[in-house]
Amino acid sequence: MSKRMLLQQQEQKNVGAHAAPEDYDDDYFDDEPSGDPQITHIDKPPIDLKTTCSPINVQSKVGYAQCKDKCSPAACCLSFFYDHQPTCLETNEVACGEYDTFCEILNFDHNGDGMVQYQEHVEVPLPPSNLREVCEWDELTTIDGYQQCESACEKGKCCYKSIETCQVTNPEVCEEYDACEILIVQEVLTVPKPLPGLDKICSADSIVETVGFKTCKDACDPGECCREPIETCKVANPDMCREYAECSILSGNPQTHPDAVASQVQLSCTTTNMQTADGVRECQEACNPGLCCIGGADGKGEKCNFIEYAEWCDQYAGCNLLHHVDDGGFTSNKNAKDAVDTACSDFSAAGIEACKNICDPAKCCFKLNEECSESGMGDVKCIHYAPCGHLYVNDQDPNTSTTIHKGVAGQIDFEDENWMDEATAIVELCTAEKLETEDGLNNCMELCQDKLCCFADAEQNCLKSYGSLCMIYAGCQPLDDFIHS
């Protein structure tokens, strides 16, 4: 059976009863919305909206048209149908939000062919030749200067959206727009010269113990803004910020500072590493200097003074997992996930703190704009940490999600032209038959574990934020069905 036939077969399984009638005419694919922009009340969306607008269904023109029809009752508040401000959102906030979760996929048809493919091609024009001059820091000190830079960057805005199609199809052009990043800086700060010998004060060995950690932090505090992801003081104080480079160990990760205490704990104390006895021992060794932070190896000992040692203890947060595993390690994926689930089932203040600590190595799983491999945590199994999602419910951070998003990277190479092969491989590995075996389930889970939010219900669905990547993982649908069966 050909790869394309496999995809078609998988599509038929998922679409099922939603296949289009044979007598659909060309008007069915008309781009004009059928919804009424004057509607003042919108009912809840149909129960089959999630299925009709699933990533695999909209890969055909029929499926895409079906999705559009299902979404049209909410046309007055969906950006796909109208460019102007929504006319009925204020009076239908709940219903519009539920529609928007699944109807957002209509916007992924970037090339306008009436369906959503694995890779939509979008052309980004070259920026003005004087972009770097227009967007220099000195030019942004006036309103006119800022607006000129903003206007010059307008046509390349999509280059700064995570996993956006134009980044994939226009990588070289997008690089030409990097000067536009200056538009998001907000505040000018003056950074003083750091203490001499900062490299020794803030070495990996120095911050293992409390005194050394505090000495390093005190020395780094004057240049704290230099460690912010995008901060104006780095622009206004480039030379001075470079002198504070050693301080990045306090906020680094296993990718940038693999020898740092926090990095060693994060790498050693994951459910993945602790599936063996050797992995448990590695976590214990990394945690020994900070055992007082977790009340000892068994959790029943006396804890350090929280107020005095709080920031130092943050390095050892992941050590709390030692309280939920025996010396032999987790014996299966289910046991690992159950341990996290148990640790995060207590919603008291103390329970939430314990959950937060255990989930520390998997923070990347809930970041919308970051793959775990970018922070050196590519081996973390995000699906084990799904119970950690409740930590992000009220954090007010637009860059986090309550559902696992991007975890183990490297499953899809965005510069690889053979995207069909990648998508087909997922379909072949994740058949209902193969999911009945332990090896088959594990193989499919390795590929799909961090993309199941593409098939989740409205409150947890990530189509809107995850974008076109869900199309590559359309073949993961059987795994989602298996988990919820």
GROMACS .gro file of C-alpha atoms in nm:
model
  485
    1MET     CA    1   0.000   0.000   0.000
    2SER     CA    2   0.138   0.342  -0.093
    3LYS     CA    3   0.209   0.613   0.163
    4ARG     CA    4  -0.061   0.833   0.018
    5MET     CA    5  -0.313   0.548   0.042
    6LEU     CA    6  -0.219   0.499   0.405
    7LEU     CA    7  -0.288   0.863   0.473
    8GLN     CA    8  -0.619   0.843   0.289
    9GLN     CA    9  -0.713   0.532   0.484
   10GLN     CA   10  -0.633   0.706   0.812
   11GLU     CA   11  -0.834   1.009   0.698
   12GLN     CA   12  -1.137   0.791   0.626
   13LYS     CA   13  -1.115   0.634   0.972
   14ASN     CA   14  -1.111   0.972   1.140
   15VAL     CA   15  -1.368   1.146   0.922
   16GLY     CA   16  -1.616   0.855   0.930
   17ALA     CA   17  -1.967   0.983   0.928
   18HIS     CA   18  -1.852   1.329   0.828
   19ALA     CA   19  -1.783   1.239   0.464
   20ALA     CA   20  -1.928   1.485   0.216
   21PRO     CA   21  -2.243   1.396   0.019
   22GLU     CA   22  -2.176   1.302  -0.341
   23ASP     CA   23  -2.400   1.575  -0.475
   24TYR     CA   24  -2.199   1.866  -0.332
   25ASP     CA   25  -2.156   2.124  -0.607
   26ASP     CA   26  -1.882   2.382  -0.654
   27ASP     CA   27  -2.062   2.626  -0.427
   28TYR     CA   28  -1.971   2.402  -0.136
   29PHE     CA   29  -1.613   2.518  -0.170
   30ASP     CA   30  -1.705   2.886  -0.207
   31ASP     CA   31  -1.490   3.107   0.011
   32GLU     CA   32  -1.777   3.336   0.111
   33PRO     CA   33  -1.888   3.284   0.471
   34SER     CA   34  -2.237   3.151   0.523
   35GLY     CA   35  -2.267   3.298   0.871
   36ASP     CA   36  -2.457   3.616   0.943
   37PRO     CA   37  -2.238   3.898   1.084
   38GLN     CA   38  -2.544   4.056   1.243
   39ILE     CA   39  -2.615   3.758   1.470
   40THR     CA   40  -2.640   3.869   1.832
   41HIS     CA   41  -2.665   3.524   1.994
   42ILE     CA   42  -2.454   3.219   1.918
   43ASP     CA   43  -2.541   2.874   2.048
   44LYS     CA   44  -2.276   2.632   2.169
   45PRO     CA   45  -2.086   2.471   1.881
   46PRO     CA   46  -2.200   2.130   1.752
   47ILE     CA   47  -2.058   1.831   1.934
   48ASP     CA   48  -1.878   1.709   1.620
   49LEU     CA   49  -1.690   2.037   1.559
   50LYS     CA   50  -1.370   1.891   1.706
   51THR     CA   51  -1.383   1.594   1.465
   52THR     CA   52  -1.489   1.795   1.162
   53CYS     CA   53  -1.209   2.047   1.212
   54SER     CA   54  -0.945   1.793   1.311
   55PRO     CA   55  -0.600   1.820   1.149
   56ILE     CA   56  -0.653   1.509   0.939
   57ASN     CA   57  -0.999   1.606   0.812
   58VAL     CA   58  -0.900   1.948   0.676
   59GLN     CA   59  -0.627   1.797   0.459
   60SER     CA   60  -0.889   1.753   0.186
   61LYS     CA   61  -1.103   2.021   0.021
   62VAL     CA   62  -1.419   1.841   0.127
   63GLY     CA   63  -1.308   1.820   0.490
   64TYR     CA   64  -1.192   2.181   0.492
   65ALA     CA   65  -1.528   2.292   0.351
   66GLN     CA   66  -1.710   2.085   0.613
   67CYS     CA   67  -1.512   2.257   0.886
   68LYS     CA   68  -1.590   2.598   0.738
   69ASP     CA   69  -1.960   2.518   0.733
   70LYS     CA   70  -1.953   2.406   1.095
   71CYS     CA   71  -1.776   2.728   1.195
   72SER     CA   72  -1.996   2.967   0.999
   73PRO     CA   73  -2.259   3.015   1.275
   74ALA     CA   74  -1.988   3.201   1.467
   75ALA     CA   75  -1.865   3.402   1.167
   76CYS     CA   76  -1.935   3.729   1.346
   77CYS     CA   77  -1.656   3.659   1.594
   78LEU     CA   78  -1.403   3.450   1.399
   79SER     CA   79  -1.108   3.617   1.230
   80PHE     CA   80  -1.119   3.370   0.941
   81PHE     CA   81  -1.445   3.514   0.809
   82TYR     CA   82  -1.401   3.886   0.872
   83ASP     CA   83  -1.102   4.116   0.887
   84HIS     CA   84  -1.275   4.383   1.093
   85GLN     CA   85  -1.325   4.371   1.470
   86PRO     CA   86  -1.566   4.097   1.587
   87THR     CA   87  -1.924   4.220   1.609
   88CYS     CA   88  -2.068   3.970   1.856
   89LEU     CA   89  -1.778   3.862   2.078
   90GLU     CA   90  -1.878   4.063   2.384
   91THR     CA   91  -2.220   3.901   2.409
   92ASN     CA   92  -2.104   3.550   2.313
   93GLU     CA   93  -1.763   3.521   2.476
   94VAL     CA   94  -1.798   3.157   2.585
   95ALA     CA   95  -1.945   3.022   2.261
   96CYS     CA   96  -1.703   3.226   2.047
   97GLY     CA   97  -1.411   3.093   2.248
   98GLU     CA   98  -1.522   2.733   2.197
   99TYR     CA   99  -1.564   2.788   1.823
  100ASP     CA  100  -1.230   2.968   1.796
  101THR     CA  101  -1.041   2.675   1.952
  102PHE     CA  102  -1.118   2.444   1.661
  103CYS     CA  103  -1.201   2.689   1.380
  104GLU     CA  104  -0.857   2.846   1.407
  105ILE     CA  105  -0.734   2.564   1.184
  106LEU     CA  106  -0.908   2.732   0.888
  107ASN     CA  107  -0.645   3.005   0.906
  108PHE     CA  108  -0.369   2.752   0.834
  109ASP     CA  109  -0.461   2.749   0.464
  110HIS     CA  110  -0.190   3.004   0.390
  111ASN     CA  111  -0.180   2.945   0.015
  112GLY     CA  112  -0.558   2.964  -0.032
  113ASP     CA  113  -0.614   2.627  -0.201
  114GLY     CA  114  -0.910   2.533   0.021
  115MET     CA  115  -0.733   2.276   0.236
  116VAL     CA  116  -0.448   2.255   0.486
  117GLN     CA  117  -0.140   2.059   0.385
  118TYR     CA  118   0.163   1.953   0.586
  119GLN     CA  119   0.354   2.254   0.465
  120GLU     CA  120   0.179   2.560   0.330
  121HIS     CA  121   0.403   2.785   0.123
  122VAL     CA  122   0.397   3.154   0.212
  123GLU     CA  123   0.617   3.408   0.041
  124VAL     CA  124   0.775   3.673   0.261
  125PRO     CA  125   0.917   3.969   0.068
  126LEU     CA  126   1.266   4.097   0.132
  127PRO     CA  127   1.278   4.384   0.383
  128PRO     CA  128   1.382   4.735   0.284
  129SER     CA  129   1.756   4.759   0.219
  130ASN     CA  130   1.794   5.017   0.495
  131LEU     CA  131   1.610   4.811   0.762
  132ARG     CA  132   1.907   4.791   0.998
  133GLU     CA  133   1.963   5.167   0.980
  134VAL     CA  134   1.593   5.244   1.031
  135CYS     CA  135   1.573   5.011   1.333
  136GLU     CA  136   1.889   5.118   1.513
  137TRP     CA  137   1.843   5.202   1.878
  138ASP     CA  138   1.908   5.573   1.830
  139GLU     CA  139   1.633   5.591   1.567
  140LEU     CA  140   1.369   5.460   1.809
  141THR     CA  141   1.396   5.747   2.054
  142THR     CA  142   1.117   5.936   1.873
  143ILE     CA  143   0.764   5.830   1.785
  144ASP     CA  144   0.829   5.887   1.415
  145GLY     CA  145   1.145   5.677   1.429
  146TYR     CA  146   0.966   5.392   1.606
  147GLN     CA  147   0.681   5.398   1.354
  148GLN     CA  148   0.923   5.392   1.061
  149CYS     CA  149   1.092   5.083   1.199
  150GLU     CA  150   0.756   4.922   1.273
  151SER     CA  151   0.638   4.991   0.917
  152ALA     CA  152   0.958   4.848   0.767
  153CYS     CA  153   0.910   4.528   0.968
  154GLU     CA  154   0.540   4.485   0.897
  155LYS     CA  155   0.571   4.241   0.605
  156GLY     CA  156   0.801   4.012   0.801
  157LYS     CA  157   0.595   3.991   1.120
  158CYS     CA  158   0.517   3.623   1.072
  159CYS     CA  159   0.887   3.545   1.095
  160TYR     CA  160   0.860   3.592   1.474
  161LYS     CA  161   0.574   3.349   1.534
  162SER     CA  162   0.668   3.010   1.676
  163ILE     CA  163   0.677   2.728   1.417
  164GLU     CA  164   0.523   2.963   1.163
  165THR     CA  165   0.504   2.847   0.803
  166CYS     CA  166   0.689   3.148   0.668
  167GLN     CA  167   0.990   3.062   0.887
  168VAL     CA  168   1.008   2.720   0.727
  169THR     CA  169   0.958   2.829   0.367
  170ASN     CA  170   1.154   3.155   0.393
  171PRO     CA  171   1.439   3.090   0.638
  172GLU     CA  172   1.692   3.320   0.470
  173VAL     CA  173   1.446   3.605   0.423
  174CYS     CA  174   1.334   3.578   0.785
  175GLU     CA  175   1.694   3.621   0.896
  176GLU     CA  176   1.694   3.955   0.716
  177TYR     CA  177   1.421   4.073   0.955
  178ASP     CA  178   1.617   4.002   1.275
  179ALA     CA  179   1.676   4.375   1.328
  180CYS     CA  180   1.302   4.404   1.402
  181GLU     CA  181   1.345   4.233   1.738
  182ILE     CA  182   1.441   4.571   1.880
  183LEU     CA  183   1.073   4.672   1.861
  184ILE     CA  184   0.988   4.462   2.164
  185VAL     CA  185   1.237   4.616   2.405
  186GLN     CA  186   1.076   4.847   2.655
  187GLU     CA  187   1.303   4.994   2.918
  188VAL     CA  188   1.650   5.149   2.941
  189LEU     CA  189   1.863   5.063   3.245
  190THR     CA  190   2.220   5.150   3.339
  191VAL     CA  191   2.434   4.854   3.443
  192PRO     CA  192   2.733   4.909   3.676
  193LYS     CA  193   3.066   4.730   3.640
  194PRO     CA  194   3.070   4.387   3.811
  195LEU     CA  195   3.307   4.273   4.084
  196PRO     CA  196   3.643   4.133   3.967
  197GLY     CA  197   3.682   3.755   3.958
  198LEU     CA  198   3.316   3.691   3.876
  199ASP     CA  199   3.408   3.373   3.689
  200LYS     CA  200   3.538   3.218   4.014
  201ILE     CA  201   3.263   3.363   4.233
  202CYS     CA  202   2.998   3.204   4.011
  203SER     CA  203   3.161   2.879   3.905
  204ALA     CA  204   2.954   2.560   3.909
  205ASP     CA  205   3.141   2.436   4.218
  206SER     CA  206   3.097   2.766   4.404
  207ILE     CA  207   2.718   2.766   4.403
  208VAL     CA  208   2.674   2.409   4.531
  209GLU     CA  209   2.671   2.529   4.892
  210THR     CA  210   2.457   2.807   5.037
  211VAL     CA  211   2.732   3.059   5.113
  212GLY     CA  212   2.882   3.040   4.765
  213PHE     CA  213   2.541   3.064   4.602
  214LYS     CA  214   2.453   3.379   4.797
  215THR     CA  215   2.791   3.537   4.718
  216CYS     CA  216   2.738   3.478   4.347
  217LYS     CA  217   2.382   3.610   4.351
  218ASP     CA  218   2.479   3.925   4.540
  219ALA     CA  219   2.755   3.990   4.288
  220CYS     CA  220   2.516   3.939   3.995
  221ASP     CA  221   2.215   4.136   4.116
  222PRO     CA  222   2.337   4.474   3.977
  223GLY     CA  223   2.335   4.322   3.627
  224GLU     CA  224   2.017   4.119   3.664
  225CYS     CA  225   1.846   4.274   3.361
  226CYS     CA  226   2.125   4.138   3.141
  227ARG     CA  227   1.987   3.789   3.205
  228GLU     CA  228   1.637   3.873   3.085
  229PRO     CA  229   1.541   3.702   2.754
  230ILE     CA  230   1.488   4.030   2.564
  231GLU     CA  231   1.578   4.335   2.766
  232THR     CA  232   1.672   4.685   2.662
  233CYS     CA  233   1.967   4.705   2.900
  234LYS     CA  234   2.150   4.453   2.679
  235VAL     CA  235   2.107   4.695   2.391
  236ALA     CA  236   2.200   5.003   2.591
  237ASN     CA  237   2.484   4.833   2.786
  238PRO     CA  238   2.628   4.568   2.552
  239ASP     CA  239   2.986   4.580   2.681
  240MET     CA  240   2.889   4.581   3.047
  241CYS     CA  241   2.638   4.299   3.004
  242ARG     CA  242   2.910   4.085   2.851
  243GLU     CA  243   3.108   4.126   3.172
  244TYR     CA  244   2.815   3.972   3.362
  245ALA     CA  245   2.812   3.666   3.135
  246GLU     CA  246   2.919   3.434   3.419
  247CYS     CA  247   2.596   3.519   3.603
  248SER     CA  248   2.393   3.332   3.347
  249ILE     CA  249   2.468   3.017   3.547
  250LEU     CA  250   2.196   3.130   3.790
  251SER     CA  251   1.929   3.115   3.521
  252GLY     CA  252   2.090   2.876   3.275
  253ASN     CA  253   1.976   2.531   3.169
  254PRO     CA  254   2.134   2.197   3.079
  255GLN     CA  255   2.199   2.322   2.726
  256THR     CA  256   2.388   2.638   2.825
  257HIS     CA  257   2.532   2.527   3.163
  258PRO     CA  258   2.537   2.147   3.184
  259ASP     CA  259   2.768   2.149   3.489
  260ALA     CA  260   2.549   2.380   3.700
  261VAL     CA  261   2.377   2.234   4.005
  262ALA     CA  262   2.025   2.296   3.874
  263SER     CA  263   2.116   2.140   3.538
  264GLN     CA  264   2.256   1.825   3.700
  265VAL     CA  265   1.941   1.786   3.908
  266GLN     CA  266   1.709   1.846   3.613
  267LEU     CA  267   1.891   1.593   3.396
  268SER     CA  268   1.923   1.329   3.667
  269CYS     CA  269   1.584   1.357   3.837
  270THR     CA  270   1.343   1.309   3.547
  271THR     CA  271   1.104   1.019   3.521
  272THR     CA  272   1.293   0.912   3.210
  273ASN     CA  273   1.631   0.885   3.380
  274MET     CA  274   1.487   0.729   3.694
  275GLN     CA  275   1.341   0.429   3.515
  276THR     CA  276   1.656   0.241   3.615
  277ALA     CA  277   1.839   0.187   3.944
  278ASP     CA  278   2.144   0.368   3.804
  279GLY     CA  279   1.927   0.667   3.718
  280VAL     CA  280   1.790   0.682   4.073
  281ARG     CA  281   2.146   0.678   4.209
  282GLU     CA  282   2.243   0.962   3.974
  283CYS     CA  283   1.957   1.171   4.107
  284GLN     CA  284   2.051   1.092   4.468
  285GLU     CA  285   2.413   1.198   4.409
  286ALA     CA  286   2.309   1.525   4.243
  287CYS     CA  287   2.073   1.597   4.533
  288ASN     CA  288   2.298   1.508   4.829
  289PRO     CA  289   2.422   1.866   4.893
  290GLY     CA  290   2.065   1.994   4.905
  291LEU     CA  291   1.884   1.715   5.089
  292CYS     CA  292   1.775   1.954   5.360
  293CYS     CA  293   1.570   2.135   5.096
  294ILE     CA  294   1.342   1.833   5.058
  295GLY     CA  295   1.347   1.708   5.418
  296GLY     CA  296   1.605   1.439   5.356
  297ALA     CA  297   1.598   1.138   5.127
  298ASP     CA  298   1.271   1.013   5.277
  299GLY     CA  299   1.106   1.354   5.310
  300LYS     CA  300   1.064   1.316   5.685
  301GLY     CA  301   1.373   1.503   5.802
  302GLU     CA  302   1.409   1.864   5.909
  303LYS     CA  303   1.402   2.112   5.625
  304CYS     CA  304   1.629   2.412   5.567
  305ASN     CA  305   1.505   2.756   5.670
  306PHE     CA  306   1.284   2.833   5.370
  307ILE     CA  307   1.317   3.211   5.382
  308GLU     CA  308   1.694   3.209   5.410
  309TYR     CA  309   1.766   2.930   5.162
  310ALA     CA  310   1.473   2.954   4.920
  311GLU     CA  311   1.667   3.057   4.609
  312TRP     CA  312   1.949   2.812   4.677
  313CYS     CA  313   1.696   2.532   4.729
  314ASP     CA  314   1.534   2.613   4.395
  315GLN     CA  315   1.833   2.440   4.235
  316TYR     CA  316   1.730   2.114   4.403
  317ALA     CA  317   1.357   2.135   4.326
  318GLY     CA  318   1.348   1.822   4.110
  319CYS     CA  319   1.492   1.615   4.394
  320ASN     CA  320   1.143   1.580   4.539
  321LEU     CA  321   1.078   1.298   4.293
  322LEU     CA  322   1.303   1.079   4.511
  323HIS     CA  323   1.012   1.058   4.757
  324HIS     CA  324   0.800   0.880   4.495
  325VAL     CA  325   1.033   0.612   4.360
  326ASP     CA  326   1.213   0.314   4.512
  327ASP     CA  327   1.577   0.227   4.454
  328GLY     CA  328   1.493   0.014   4.152
  329GLY     CA  329   1.337   0.302   3.960
  330PHE     CA  330   1.006   0.329   3.776
  331THR     CA  331   0.919   0.000   3.613
  332SER     CA  332   0.699   0.139   3.335
  333ASN     CA  333   0.572   0.457   3.171
  334LYS     CA  334   0.247   0.414   3.361
  335ASN     CA  335   0.425   0.396   3.699
  336ALA     CA  336   0.623   0.708   3.617
  337LYS     CA  337   0.312   0.905   3.520
  338ASP     CA  338   0.123   0.772   3.824
  339ALA     CA  339   0.401   0.898   4.052
  340VAL     CA  340   0.370   1.251   3.915
  341ASP     CA  341  -0.008   1.225   3.929
  342THR     CA  342   0.009   1.126   4.297
  343ALA     CA  343   0.254   1.405   4.376
  344CYS     CA  344   0.025   1.661   4.210
  345SER     CA  345  -0.306   1.539   4.355
  346ASP     CA  346  -0.281   1.748   4.673
  347PHE     CA  347  -0.415   2.099   4.606
  348SER     CA  348  -0.317   2.246   4.941
  349ALA     CA  349  -0.045   2.513   4.946
  350ALA     CA  350   0.214   2.255   5.052
  351GLY     CA  351   0.090   2.007   4.792
  352ILE     CA  352   0.108   2.257   4.511
  353GLU     CA  353   0.463   2.349   4.613
  354ALA     CA  354   0.563   1.981   4.611
  355CYS     CA  355   0.405   1.935   4.268
  356LYS     CA  356   0.585   2.243   4.137
  357ASN     CA  357   0.918   2.102   4.254
  358ILE     CA  358   0.869   1.759   4.099
  359CYS     CA  359   0.755   1.919   3.773
  360ASP     CA  360   1.057   2.152   3.755
  361PRO     CA  361   1.255   1.938   3.504
  362ALA     CA  362   0.953   1.939   3.271
  363LYS     CA  363   0.882   2.313   3.259
  364CYS     CA  364   0.967   2.311   2.890
  365CYS     CA  365   0.672   2.081   2.823
  366PHE     CA  366   0.432   2.365   2.894
  367LYS     CA  367   0.612   2.646   2.710
  368LEU     CA  368   0.443   2.738   2.384
  369ASN     CA  369   0.750   2.880   2.215
  370GLU     CA  370   1.019   2.632   2.314
  371GLU     CA  371   1.112   2.277   2.232
  372CYS     CA  372   1.258   2.085   2.527
  373SER     CA  373   1.572   2.012   2.326
  374GLU     CA  374   1.644   2.386   2.314
  375SER     CA  375   1.706   2.380   2.690
  376GLY     CA  376   1.895   2.050   2.683
  377MET     CA  377   1.596   1.850   2.811
  378GLY     CA  378   1.520   1.662   2.491
  379ASP     CA  379   1.491   1.326   2.672
  380VAL     CA  380   1.214   1.430   2.909
  381LYS     CA  381   0.889   1.240   2.851
  382CYS     CA  382   0.635   1.516   2.870
  383ILE     CA  383   0.341   1.279   2.879
  384HIS     CA  384   0.457   1.163   3.224
  385TYR     CA  385   0.422   1.521   3.346
  386ALA     CA  386   0.074   1.595   3.210
  387PRO     CA  387  -0.063   1.630   3.568
  388CYS     CA  388   0.165   1.933   3.612
  389GLY     CA  389  -0.061   2.134   3.383
  390HIS     CA  390  -0.277   2.268   3.666
  391LEU     CA  391   0.025   2.472   3.783
  392TYR     CA  392  -0.020   2.701   3.482
  393VAL     CA  393  -0.394   2.766   3.510
  394ASN     CA  394  -0.363   3.108   3.673
  395ASP     CA  395  -0.006   3.210   3.593
  396GLN     CA  396  -0.117   3.483   3.348
  397ASP     CA  397   0.180   3.404   3.123
  398PRO     CA  398   0.077   3.397   2.754
  399ASN     CA  399   0.380   3.182   2.675
  400THR     CA  400   0.269   2.885   2.885
  401SER     CA  401  -0.011   2.634   2.851
  402THR     CA  402  -0.200   2.404   3.086
  403THR     CA  403  -0.140   2.114   2.847
  404ILE     CA  404   0.182   1.955   2.733
  405HIS     CA  405   0.300   2.118   2.414
  406LYS     CA  406   0.649   2.083   2.284
  407GLY     CA  407   0.867   1.821   2.441
  408VAL     CA  408   1.104   1.577   2.280
  409ALA     CA  409   1.232   1.755   1.971
  410GLY     CA  410   1.384   1.610   1.661
  411GLN     CA  411   1.085   1.401   1.551
  412ILE     CA  412   1.017   1.637   1.262
  413ASP     CA  413   1.294   1.815   1.077
  414PHE     CA  414   1.139   2.140   0.957
  415GLU     CA  415   1.406   2.184   0.692
  416ASP     CA  416   1.344   1.835   0.550
  417GLU     CA  417   1.152   1.847   0.223
  418ASN     CA  418   1.011   1.493   0.275
  419TRP     CA  419   0.739   1.594   0.516
  420MET     CA  420   0.500   1.339   0.364
  421ASP     CA  421   0.743   1.064   0.465
  422GLU     CA  422   0.752   1.192   0.822
  423ALA     CA  423   0.375   1.216   0.847
  424THR     CA  424   0.332   0.874   0.688
  425ALA     CA  425   0.575   0.719   0.937
  426ILE     CA  426   0.351   0.840   1.218
  427VAL     CA  427   0.044   0.690   1.048
  428GLU     CA  428   0.221   0.357   1.003
  429LEU     CA  429   0.341   0.340   1.365
  430CYS     CA  430   0.015   0.450   1.526
  431THR     CA  431  -0.243   0.211   1.386
  432ALA     CA  432  -0.509   0.080   1.623
  433GLU     CA  433  -0.365  -0.271   1.586
  434LYS     CA  434  -0.012  -0.169   1.684
  435LEU     CA  435  -0.138   0.025   1.984
  436GLU     CA  436  -0.265  -0.302   2.131
  437THR     CA  437   0.095  -0.415   2.195
  438GLU     CA  438   0.328  -0.261   2.452
  439ASP     CA  439   0.607  -0.203   2.198
  440GLY     CA  440   0.364  -0.052   1.949
  441LEU     CA  441   0.215   0.177   2.211
  442ASN     CA  442   0.561   0.294   2.325
  443ASN     CA  443   0.677   0.356   1.967
  444CYS     CA  444   0.374   0.567   1.886
  445MET     CA  445   0.394   0.747   2.219
  446GLU     CA  446   0.756   0.846   2.154
  447LEU     CA  447   0.645   1.027   1.839
  448CYS     CA  448   0.313   1.168   1.954
  449GLN     CA  449   0.330   1.215   2.331
  450ASP     CA  450   0.379   1.591   2.318
  451LYS     CA  451   0.135   1.664   2.037
  452LEU     CA  452  -0.183   1.509   2.180
  453CYS     CA  453  -0.309   1.855   2.270
  454CYS     CA  454  -0.385   1.889   1.896
  455PHE     CA  455  -0.678   1.652   1.956
  456ALA     CA  456  -0.785   1.770   2.300
  457ASP     CA  457  -1.117   1.920   2.398
  458ALA     CA  458  -1.176   2.293   2.383
  459GLU     CA  459  -1.023   2.393   2.715
  460GLN     CA  460  -0.697   2.207   2.650
  461ASN     CA  461  -0.673   2.214   2.273
  462CYS     CA  462  -0.358   2.375   2.132
  463LEU     CA  463  -0.443   2.413   1.762
  464LYS     CA  464  -0.456   2.790   1.798
  465SER     CA  465  -0.111   2.820   1.956
  466TYR     CA  466   0.058   2.515   1.805
  467GLY     CA  467  -0.040   2.601   1.452
  468SER     CA  468   0.047   2.401   1.145
  469LEU     CA  469   0.259   2.151   1.338
  470CYS     CA  470  -0.064   1.969   1.429
  471MET     CA  471  -0.098   1.878   1.062
  472ILE     CA  472   0.223   1.675   1.070
  473TYR     CA  473   0.091   1.483   1.370
  474ALA     CA  474  -0.259   1.418   1.235
  475GLY     CA  475  -0.176   1.046   1.236
  476CYS     CA  476  -0.151   1.054   1.616
  477GLN     CA  477  -0.531   1.061   1.639
  478PRO     CA  478  -0.558   0.683   1.706
  479LEU     CA  479  -0.331   0.722   2.011
  480ASP     CA  480  -0.558   0.991   2.150
  481ASP     CA  481  -0.858   0.768   2.085
  482PHE     CA  482  -0.679   0.475   2.252
  483ILE     CA  483  -0.595   0.678   2.564
  484HIS     CA  484  -0.956   0.792   2.603
  485SER     CA  485  -1.118   0.459   2.518
   0.00000   0.00000   0.00000
